[in-house]
PDB file of C-alpha atoms in Angstrom:
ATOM      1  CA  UNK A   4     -16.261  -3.341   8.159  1.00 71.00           C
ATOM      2  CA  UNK A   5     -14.532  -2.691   5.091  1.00 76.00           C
ATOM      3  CA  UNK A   6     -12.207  -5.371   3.955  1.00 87.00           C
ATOM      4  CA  UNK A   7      -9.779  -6.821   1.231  1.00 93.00           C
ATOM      5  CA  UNK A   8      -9.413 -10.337   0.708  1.00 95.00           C
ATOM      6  CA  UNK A   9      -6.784 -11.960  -1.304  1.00 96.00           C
ATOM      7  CA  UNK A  10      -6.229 -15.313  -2.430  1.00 96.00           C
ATOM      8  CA  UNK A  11      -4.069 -17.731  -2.606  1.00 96.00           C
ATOM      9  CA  UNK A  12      -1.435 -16.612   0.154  1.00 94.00           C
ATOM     10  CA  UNK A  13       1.242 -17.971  -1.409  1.00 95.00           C
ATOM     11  CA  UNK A  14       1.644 -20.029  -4.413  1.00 96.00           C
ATOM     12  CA  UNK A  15       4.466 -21.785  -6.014  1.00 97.00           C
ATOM     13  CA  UNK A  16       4.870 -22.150 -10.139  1.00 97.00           C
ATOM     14  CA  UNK A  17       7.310 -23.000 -12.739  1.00 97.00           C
ATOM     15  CA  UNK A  18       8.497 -20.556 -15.204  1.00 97.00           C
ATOM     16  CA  UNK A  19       6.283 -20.239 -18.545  1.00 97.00           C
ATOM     17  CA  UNK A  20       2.969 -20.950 -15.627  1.00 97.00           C
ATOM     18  CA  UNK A  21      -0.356 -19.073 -16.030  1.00 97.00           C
ATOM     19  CA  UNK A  22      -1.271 -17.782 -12.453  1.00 98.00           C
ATOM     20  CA  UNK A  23      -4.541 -15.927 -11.225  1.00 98.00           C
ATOM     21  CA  UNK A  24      -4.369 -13.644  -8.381  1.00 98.00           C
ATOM     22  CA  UNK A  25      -7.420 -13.700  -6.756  1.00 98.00           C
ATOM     23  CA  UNK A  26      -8.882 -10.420  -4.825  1.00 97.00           C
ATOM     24  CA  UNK A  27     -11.966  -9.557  -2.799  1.00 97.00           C
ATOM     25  CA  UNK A  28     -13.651  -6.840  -1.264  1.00 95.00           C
ATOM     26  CA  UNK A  29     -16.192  -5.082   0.721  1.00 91.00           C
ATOM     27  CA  UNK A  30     -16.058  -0.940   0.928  1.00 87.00           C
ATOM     28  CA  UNK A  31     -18.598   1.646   1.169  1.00 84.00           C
ATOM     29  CA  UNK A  32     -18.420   3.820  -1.587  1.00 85.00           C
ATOM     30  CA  UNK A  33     -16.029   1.791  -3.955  1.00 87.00           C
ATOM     31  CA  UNK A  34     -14.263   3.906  -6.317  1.00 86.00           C
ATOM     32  CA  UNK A  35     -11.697   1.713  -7.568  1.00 88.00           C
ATOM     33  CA  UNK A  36      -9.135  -1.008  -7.236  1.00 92.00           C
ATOM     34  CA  UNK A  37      -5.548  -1.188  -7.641  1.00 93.00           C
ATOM     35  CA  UNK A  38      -2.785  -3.572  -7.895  1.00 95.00           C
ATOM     36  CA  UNK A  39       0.745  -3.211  -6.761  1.00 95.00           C
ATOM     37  CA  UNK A  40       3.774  -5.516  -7.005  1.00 95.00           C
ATOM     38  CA  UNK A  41       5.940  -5.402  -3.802  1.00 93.00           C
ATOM     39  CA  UNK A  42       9.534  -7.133  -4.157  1.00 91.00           C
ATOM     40  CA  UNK A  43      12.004  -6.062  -1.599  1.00 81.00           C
ATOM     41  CA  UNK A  44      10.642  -2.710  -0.575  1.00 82.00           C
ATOM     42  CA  UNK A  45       7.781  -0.096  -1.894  1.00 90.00           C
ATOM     43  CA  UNK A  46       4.874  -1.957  -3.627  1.00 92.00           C
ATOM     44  CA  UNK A  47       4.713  -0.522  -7.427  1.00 91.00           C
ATOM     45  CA  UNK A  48       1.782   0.357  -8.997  1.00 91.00           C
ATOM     46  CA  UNK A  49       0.350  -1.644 -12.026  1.00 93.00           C
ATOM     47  CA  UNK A  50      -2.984  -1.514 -12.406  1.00 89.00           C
ATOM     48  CA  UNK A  51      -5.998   0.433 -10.994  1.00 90.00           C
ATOM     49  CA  UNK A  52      -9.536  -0.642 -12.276  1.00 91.00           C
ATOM     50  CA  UNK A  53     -12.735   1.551 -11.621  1.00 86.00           C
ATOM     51  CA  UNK A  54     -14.907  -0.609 -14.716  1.00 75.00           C
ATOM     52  CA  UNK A  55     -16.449  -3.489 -14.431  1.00 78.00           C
ATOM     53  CA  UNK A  56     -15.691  -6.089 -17.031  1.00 76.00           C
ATOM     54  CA  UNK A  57     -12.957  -4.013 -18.429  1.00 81.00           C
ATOM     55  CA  UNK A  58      -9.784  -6.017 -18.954  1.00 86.00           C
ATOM     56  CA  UNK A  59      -6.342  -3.704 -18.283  1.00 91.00           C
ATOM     57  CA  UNK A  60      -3.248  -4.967 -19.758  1.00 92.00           C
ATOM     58  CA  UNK A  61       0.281  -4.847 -19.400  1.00 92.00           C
ATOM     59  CA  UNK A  62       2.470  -6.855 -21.371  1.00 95.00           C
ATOM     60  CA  UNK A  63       2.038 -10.572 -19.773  1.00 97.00           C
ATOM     61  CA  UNK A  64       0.164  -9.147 -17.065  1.00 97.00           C
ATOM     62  CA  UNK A  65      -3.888  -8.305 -17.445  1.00 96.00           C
ATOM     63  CA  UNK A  66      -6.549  -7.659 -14.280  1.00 96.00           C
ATOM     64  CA  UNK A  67     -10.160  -7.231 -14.407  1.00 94.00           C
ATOM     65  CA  UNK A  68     -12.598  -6.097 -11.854  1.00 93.00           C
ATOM     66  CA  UNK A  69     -16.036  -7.206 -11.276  1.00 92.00           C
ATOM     67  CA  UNK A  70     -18.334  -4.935  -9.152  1.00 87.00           C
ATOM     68  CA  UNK A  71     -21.357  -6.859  -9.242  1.00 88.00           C
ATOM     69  CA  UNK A  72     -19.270  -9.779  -7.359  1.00 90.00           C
ATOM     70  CA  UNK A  73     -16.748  -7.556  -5.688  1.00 92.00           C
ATOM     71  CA  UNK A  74     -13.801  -9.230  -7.141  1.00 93.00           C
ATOM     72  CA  UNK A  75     -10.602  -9.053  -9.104  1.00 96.00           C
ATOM     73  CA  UNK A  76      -8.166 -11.186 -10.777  1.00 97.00           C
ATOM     74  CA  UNK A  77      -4.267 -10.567 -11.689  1.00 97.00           C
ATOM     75  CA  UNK A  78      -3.724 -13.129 -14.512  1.00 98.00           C
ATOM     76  CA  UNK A  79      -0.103 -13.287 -15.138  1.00 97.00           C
ATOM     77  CA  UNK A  80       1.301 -15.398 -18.634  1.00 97.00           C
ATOM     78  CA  UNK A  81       4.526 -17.058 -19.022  1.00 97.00           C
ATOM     79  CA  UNK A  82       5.628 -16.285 -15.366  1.00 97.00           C
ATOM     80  CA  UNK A  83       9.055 -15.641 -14.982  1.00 97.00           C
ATOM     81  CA  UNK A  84      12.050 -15.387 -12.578  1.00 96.00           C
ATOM     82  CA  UNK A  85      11.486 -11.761 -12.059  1.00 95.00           C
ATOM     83  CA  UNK A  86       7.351 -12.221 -11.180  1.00 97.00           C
ATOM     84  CA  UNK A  87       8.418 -13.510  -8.183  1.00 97.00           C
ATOM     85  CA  UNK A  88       7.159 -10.810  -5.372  1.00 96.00           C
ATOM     86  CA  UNK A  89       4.547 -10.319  -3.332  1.00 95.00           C
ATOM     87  CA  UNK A  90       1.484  -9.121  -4.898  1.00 97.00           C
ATOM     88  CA  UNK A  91      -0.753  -6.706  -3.156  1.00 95.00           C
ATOM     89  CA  UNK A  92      -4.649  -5.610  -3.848  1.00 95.00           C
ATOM     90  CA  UNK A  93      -6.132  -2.571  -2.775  1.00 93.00           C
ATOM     91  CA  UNK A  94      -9.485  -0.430  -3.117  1.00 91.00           C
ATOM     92  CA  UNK A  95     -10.215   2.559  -2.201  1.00 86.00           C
ATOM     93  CA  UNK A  96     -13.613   4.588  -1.589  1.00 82.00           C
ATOM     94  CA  UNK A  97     -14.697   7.832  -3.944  1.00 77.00           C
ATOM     95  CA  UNK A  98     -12.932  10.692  -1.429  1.00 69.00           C
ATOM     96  CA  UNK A  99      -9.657   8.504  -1.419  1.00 63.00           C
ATOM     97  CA  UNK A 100      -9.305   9.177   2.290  1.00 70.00           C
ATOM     98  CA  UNK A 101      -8.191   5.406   2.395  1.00 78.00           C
ATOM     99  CA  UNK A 102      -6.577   2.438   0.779  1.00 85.00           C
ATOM    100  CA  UNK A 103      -7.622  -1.056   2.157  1.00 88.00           C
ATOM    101  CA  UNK A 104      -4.707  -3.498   1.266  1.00 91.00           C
ATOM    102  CA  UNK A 105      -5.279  -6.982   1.268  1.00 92.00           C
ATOM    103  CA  UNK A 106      -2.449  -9.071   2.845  1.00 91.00           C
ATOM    104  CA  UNK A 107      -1.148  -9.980  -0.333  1.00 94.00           C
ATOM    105  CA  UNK A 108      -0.505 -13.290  -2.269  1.00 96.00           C
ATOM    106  CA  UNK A 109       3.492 -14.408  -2.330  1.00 95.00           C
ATOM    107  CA  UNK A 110       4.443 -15.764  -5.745  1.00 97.00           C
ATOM    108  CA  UNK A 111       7.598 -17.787  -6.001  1.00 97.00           C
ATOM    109  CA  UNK A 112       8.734 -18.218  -9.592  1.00 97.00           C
ATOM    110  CA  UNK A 113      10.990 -21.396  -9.876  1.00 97.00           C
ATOM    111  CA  UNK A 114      13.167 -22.034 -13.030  1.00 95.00           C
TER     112      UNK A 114
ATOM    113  CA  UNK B   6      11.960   6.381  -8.227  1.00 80.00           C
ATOM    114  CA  UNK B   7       8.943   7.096  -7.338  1.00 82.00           C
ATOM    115  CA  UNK B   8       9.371  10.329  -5.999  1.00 91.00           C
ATOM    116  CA  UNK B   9       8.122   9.897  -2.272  1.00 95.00           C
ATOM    117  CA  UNK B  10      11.930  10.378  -0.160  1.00 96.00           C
ATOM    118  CA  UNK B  11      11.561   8.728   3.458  1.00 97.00           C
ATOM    119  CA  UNK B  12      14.416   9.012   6.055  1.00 96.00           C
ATOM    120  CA  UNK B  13      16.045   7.276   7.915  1.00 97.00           C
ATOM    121  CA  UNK B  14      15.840   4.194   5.419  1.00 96.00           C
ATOM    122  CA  UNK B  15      16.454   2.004   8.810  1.00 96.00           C
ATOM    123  CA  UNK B  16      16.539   3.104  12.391  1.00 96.00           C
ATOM    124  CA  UNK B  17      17.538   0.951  15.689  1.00 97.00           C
ATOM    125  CA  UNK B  18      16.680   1.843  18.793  1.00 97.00           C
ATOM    126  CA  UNK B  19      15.418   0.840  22.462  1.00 97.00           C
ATOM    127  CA  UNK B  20      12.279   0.157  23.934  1.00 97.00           C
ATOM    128  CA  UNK B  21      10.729   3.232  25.339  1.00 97.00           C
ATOM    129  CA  UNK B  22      12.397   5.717  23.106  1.00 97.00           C
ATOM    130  CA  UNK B  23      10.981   8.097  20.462  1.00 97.00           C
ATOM    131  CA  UNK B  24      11.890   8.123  16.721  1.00 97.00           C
ATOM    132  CA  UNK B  25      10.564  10.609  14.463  1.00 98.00           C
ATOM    133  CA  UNK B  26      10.152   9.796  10.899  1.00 98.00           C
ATOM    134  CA  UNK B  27      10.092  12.050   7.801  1.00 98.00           C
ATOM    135  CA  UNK B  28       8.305  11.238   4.254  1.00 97.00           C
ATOM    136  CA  UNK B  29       8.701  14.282   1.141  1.00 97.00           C
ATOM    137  CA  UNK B  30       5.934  13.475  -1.048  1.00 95.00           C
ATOM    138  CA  UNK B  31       6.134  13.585  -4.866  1.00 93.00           C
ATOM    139  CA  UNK B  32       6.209  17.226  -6.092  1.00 91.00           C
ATOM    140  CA  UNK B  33       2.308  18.278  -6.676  1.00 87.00           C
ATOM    141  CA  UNK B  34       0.891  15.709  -3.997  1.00 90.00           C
ATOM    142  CA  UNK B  35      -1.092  16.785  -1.445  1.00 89.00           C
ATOM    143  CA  UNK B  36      -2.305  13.937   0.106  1.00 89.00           C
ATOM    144  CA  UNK B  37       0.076  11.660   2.352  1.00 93.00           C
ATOM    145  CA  UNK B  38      -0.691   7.979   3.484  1.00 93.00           C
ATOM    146  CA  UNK B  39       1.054   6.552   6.308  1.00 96.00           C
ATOM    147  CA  UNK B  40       1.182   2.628   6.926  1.00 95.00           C
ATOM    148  CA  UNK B  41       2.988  -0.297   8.546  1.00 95.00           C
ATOM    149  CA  UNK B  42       4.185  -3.449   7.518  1.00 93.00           C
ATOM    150  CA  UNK B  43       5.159  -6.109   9.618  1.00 89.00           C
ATOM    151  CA  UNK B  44       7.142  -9.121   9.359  1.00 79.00           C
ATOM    152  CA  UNK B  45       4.815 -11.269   6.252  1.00 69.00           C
ATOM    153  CA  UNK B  46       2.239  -8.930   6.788  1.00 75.00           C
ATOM    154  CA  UNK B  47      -0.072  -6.276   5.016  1.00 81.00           C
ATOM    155  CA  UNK B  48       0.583  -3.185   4.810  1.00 89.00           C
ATOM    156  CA  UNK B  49      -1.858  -1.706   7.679  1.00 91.00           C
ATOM    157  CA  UNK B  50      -3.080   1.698   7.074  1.00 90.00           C
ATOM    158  CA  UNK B  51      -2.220   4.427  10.467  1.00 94.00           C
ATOM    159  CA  UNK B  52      -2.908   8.052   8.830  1.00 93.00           C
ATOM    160  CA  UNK B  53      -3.913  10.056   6.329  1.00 91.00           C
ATOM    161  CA  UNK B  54      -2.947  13.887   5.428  1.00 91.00           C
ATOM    162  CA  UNK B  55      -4.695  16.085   2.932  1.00 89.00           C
ATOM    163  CA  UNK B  56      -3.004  19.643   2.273  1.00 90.00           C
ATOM    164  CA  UNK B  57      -2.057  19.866   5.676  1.00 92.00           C
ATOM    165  CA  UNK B  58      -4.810  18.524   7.769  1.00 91.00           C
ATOM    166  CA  UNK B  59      -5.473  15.557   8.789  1.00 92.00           C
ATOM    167  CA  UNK B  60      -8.260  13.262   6.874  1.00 87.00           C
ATOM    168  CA  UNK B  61      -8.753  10.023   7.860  1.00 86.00           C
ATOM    169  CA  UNK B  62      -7.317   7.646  10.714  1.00 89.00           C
ATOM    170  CA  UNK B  63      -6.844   3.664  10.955  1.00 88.00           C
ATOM    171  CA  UNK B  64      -5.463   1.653  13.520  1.00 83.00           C
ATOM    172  CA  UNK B  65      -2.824   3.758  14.348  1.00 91.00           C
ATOM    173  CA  UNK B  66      -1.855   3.904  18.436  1.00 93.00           C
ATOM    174  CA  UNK B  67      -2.115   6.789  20.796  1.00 95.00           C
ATOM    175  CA  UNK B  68       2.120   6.211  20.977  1.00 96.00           C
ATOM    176  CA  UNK B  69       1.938   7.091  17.373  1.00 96.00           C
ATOM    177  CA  UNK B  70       1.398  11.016  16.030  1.00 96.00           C
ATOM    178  CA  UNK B  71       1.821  12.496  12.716  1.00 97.00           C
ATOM    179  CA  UNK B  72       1.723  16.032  10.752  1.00 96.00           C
ATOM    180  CA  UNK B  73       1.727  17.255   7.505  1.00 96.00           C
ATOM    181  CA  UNK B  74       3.591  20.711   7.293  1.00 96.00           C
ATOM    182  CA  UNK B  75       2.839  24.134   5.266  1.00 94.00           C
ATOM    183  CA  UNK B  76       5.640  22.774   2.735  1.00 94.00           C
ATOM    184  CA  UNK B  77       3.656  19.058   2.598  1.00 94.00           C
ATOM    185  CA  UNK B  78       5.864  16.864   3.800  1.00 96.00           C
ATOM    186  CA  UNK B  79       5.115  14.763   7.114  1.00 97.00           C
ATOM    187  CA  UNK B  80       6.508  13.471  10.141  1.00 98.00           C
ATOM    188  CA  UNK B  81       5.938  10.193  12.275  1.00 98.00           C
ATOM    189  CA  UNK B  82       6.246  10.230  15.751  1.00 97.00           C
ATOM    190  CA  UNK B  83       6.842   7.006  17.374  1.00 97.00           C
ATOM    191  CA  UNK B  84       7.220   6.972  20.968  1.00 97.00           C
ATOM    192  CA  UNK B  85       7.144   4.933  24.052  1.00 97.00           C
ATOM    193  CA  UNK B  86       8.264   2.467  21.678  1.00 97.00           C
ATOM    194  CA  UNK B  87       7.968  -1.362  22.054  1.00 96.00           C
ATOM    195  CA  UNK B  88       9.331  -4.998  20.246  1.00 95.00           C
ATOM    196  CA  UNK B  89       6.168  -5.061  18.376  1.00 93.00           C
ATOM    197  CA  UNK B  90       6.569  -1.708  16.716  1.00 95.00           C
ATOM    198  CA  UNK B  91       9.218  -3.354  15.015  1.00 96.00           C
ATOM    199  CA  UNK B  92       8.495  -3.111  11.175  1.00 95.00           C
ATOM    200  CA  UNK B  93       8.429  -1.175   7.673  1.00 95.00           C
ATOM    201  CA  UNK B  94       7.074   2.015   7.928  1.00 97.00           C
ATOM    202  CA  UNK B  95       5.577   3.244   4.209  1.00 96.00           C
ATOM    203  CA  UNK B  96       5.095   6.822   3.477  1.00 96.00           C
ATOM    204  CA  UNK B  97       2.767   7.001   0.209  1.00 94.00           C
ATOM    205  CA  UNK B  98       1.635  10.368  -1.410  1.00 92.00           C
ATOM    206  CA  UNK B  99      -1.625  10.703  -4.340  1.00 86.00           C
ATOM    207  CA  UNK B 100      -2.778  13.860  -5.367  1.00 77.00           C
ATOM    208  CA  UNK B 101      -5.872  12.412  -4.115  1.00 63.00           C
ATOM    209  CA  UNK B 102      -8.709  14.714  -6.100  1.00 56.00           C
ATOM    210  CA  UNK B 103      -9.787  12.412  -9.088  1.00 52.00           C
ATOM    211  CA  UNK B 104      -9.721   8.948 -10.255  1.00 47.00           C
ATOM    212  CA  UNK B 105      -7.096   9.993 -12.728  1.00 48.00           C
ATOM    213  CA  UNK B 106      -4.746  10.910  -9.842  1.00 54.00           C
ATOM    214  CA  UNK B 107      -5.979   8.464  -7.222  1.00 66.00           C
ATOM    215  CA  UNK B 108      -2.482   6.074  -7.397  1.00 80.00           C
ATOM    216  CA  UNK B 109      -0.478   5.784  -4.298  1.00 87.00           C
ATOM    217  CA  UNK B 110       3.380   6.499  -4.804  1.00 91.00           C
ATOM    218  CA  UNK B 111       5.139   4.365  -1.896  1.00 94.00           C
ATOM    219  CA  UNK B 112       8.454   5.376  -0.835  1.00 95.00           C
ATOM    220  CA  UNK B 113      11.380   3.114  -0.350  1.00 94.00           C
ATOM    221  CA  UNK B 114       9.921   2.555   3.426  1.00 95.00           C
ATOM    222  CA  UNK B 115      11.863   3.438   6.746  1.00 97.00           C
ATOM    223  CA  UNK B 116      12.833  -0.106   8.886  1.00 96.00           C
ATOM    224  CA  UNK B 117      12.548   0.133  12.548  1.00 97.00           C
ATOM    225  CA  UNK B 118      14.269  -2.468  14.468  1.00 96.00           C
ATOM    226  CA  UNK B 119      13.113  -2.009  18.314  1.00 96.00           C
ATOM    227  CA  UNK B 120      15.666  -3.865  20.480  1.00 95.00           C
TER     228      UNK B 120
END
């Protein structure tokens, strides 16, 4: 059965904390991964991977994907305030006729 | 923005109606996702449209129907409707051909409060 597993549920920091989102999968016919940030309503998109060992960055934000293990990590630097959401994983097979979401990891950025 | 438009943006009704709701997709996207989020939950995948026909299914419910029209936007069609349908309904459109293209666009989500 095709499946997304993320880790930590939820996780508490301070601001300026590193944090690693961790994400796991099983699908038939991988074609890639993506990460979305949801705060109050629609998840946004900020990363989709396809390569393994190929870092994508964003500013404090960077996510790589390992097909070998069938894993990802969302590293986030110098959290702040405004990181605080709910952070969701997804992958998706090569005809795109799906998304499997994970049920997300809650972040809670304290000052 | 994202571009995906879903109405209503919340909805109350009773148990055992039907509510009927509508997703635009961003101009160019053919493909429409439909999924549901509970309270601290994933979002669970119920239907997928390509171009007008229907592609792929999840765990959607035999109460639950959708369509994608000639003009590519879609409907959801809710009905016999009970507590537990209660919940964020996504609409999410890709182009869906290529990697390039394979993001989801969510839209703002329509609430459904079943009393």
């Amino acid at each position: 059965e095709d499946k997304v597993v993320q880790s930590p549920l939820s996780l508490v920091v301070h601001e300026g904390d590193t944090v690693t989102l961790n994400c796991s999968y099983e699908v038939t016919n991988f074609r890639s991964l993506l990460w979305y940030k949801q705060e109050k309503k629609a998840p946004t998109f900020l990363f989709m991977l396809t390569s393994s060992g190929i870092e994508k960055k964003s500013g404090r934000l960077s996510s790589i994907l390992d097909k070998k293990e069938l894993f990802s990590i969302l590293n986030i630097t110098a959290t702040q305030t405004g990181d605080s959401a709910v952070y969701l994983c997804a992958v998706t097979p090569y005809n795109f006729n799906k998304f499997y979401f994970g049920s997300g990891t809650k972040l809670n950025v304290k000052p | 923005d994202s571009g995906v438009t879903q109405t209503p943006k919340h909805l109350i009704t009773a148990t055992g109606q039907r509510v009927t709701l509508r997703c635009s997709p961003r101009s160019g996207d053919l493909s429409v996702y439909w999924y549901q989020q509970s309270l601290d939950q994933g979002l669970q995948f119920l239907i997928q449209y390509y171009n007008g026909e229907e592609r792929a299914k999840g765990n959607i419910l035999e109460r639950f129907s959708a369509q994608q029209f000639p003009d590519l936007h879609s409907e959801l069609n809710l009905s016999s409707l009970e507590l537990g349908d209660s919940a964020l309904y996504f609409c999410a459109s890709s182009v869906g051909v290529s990697e390039v293209d394979g993001e989801l666009f969510f839209g703002e989500g329509s609430r459904l409060t079943v009393l």
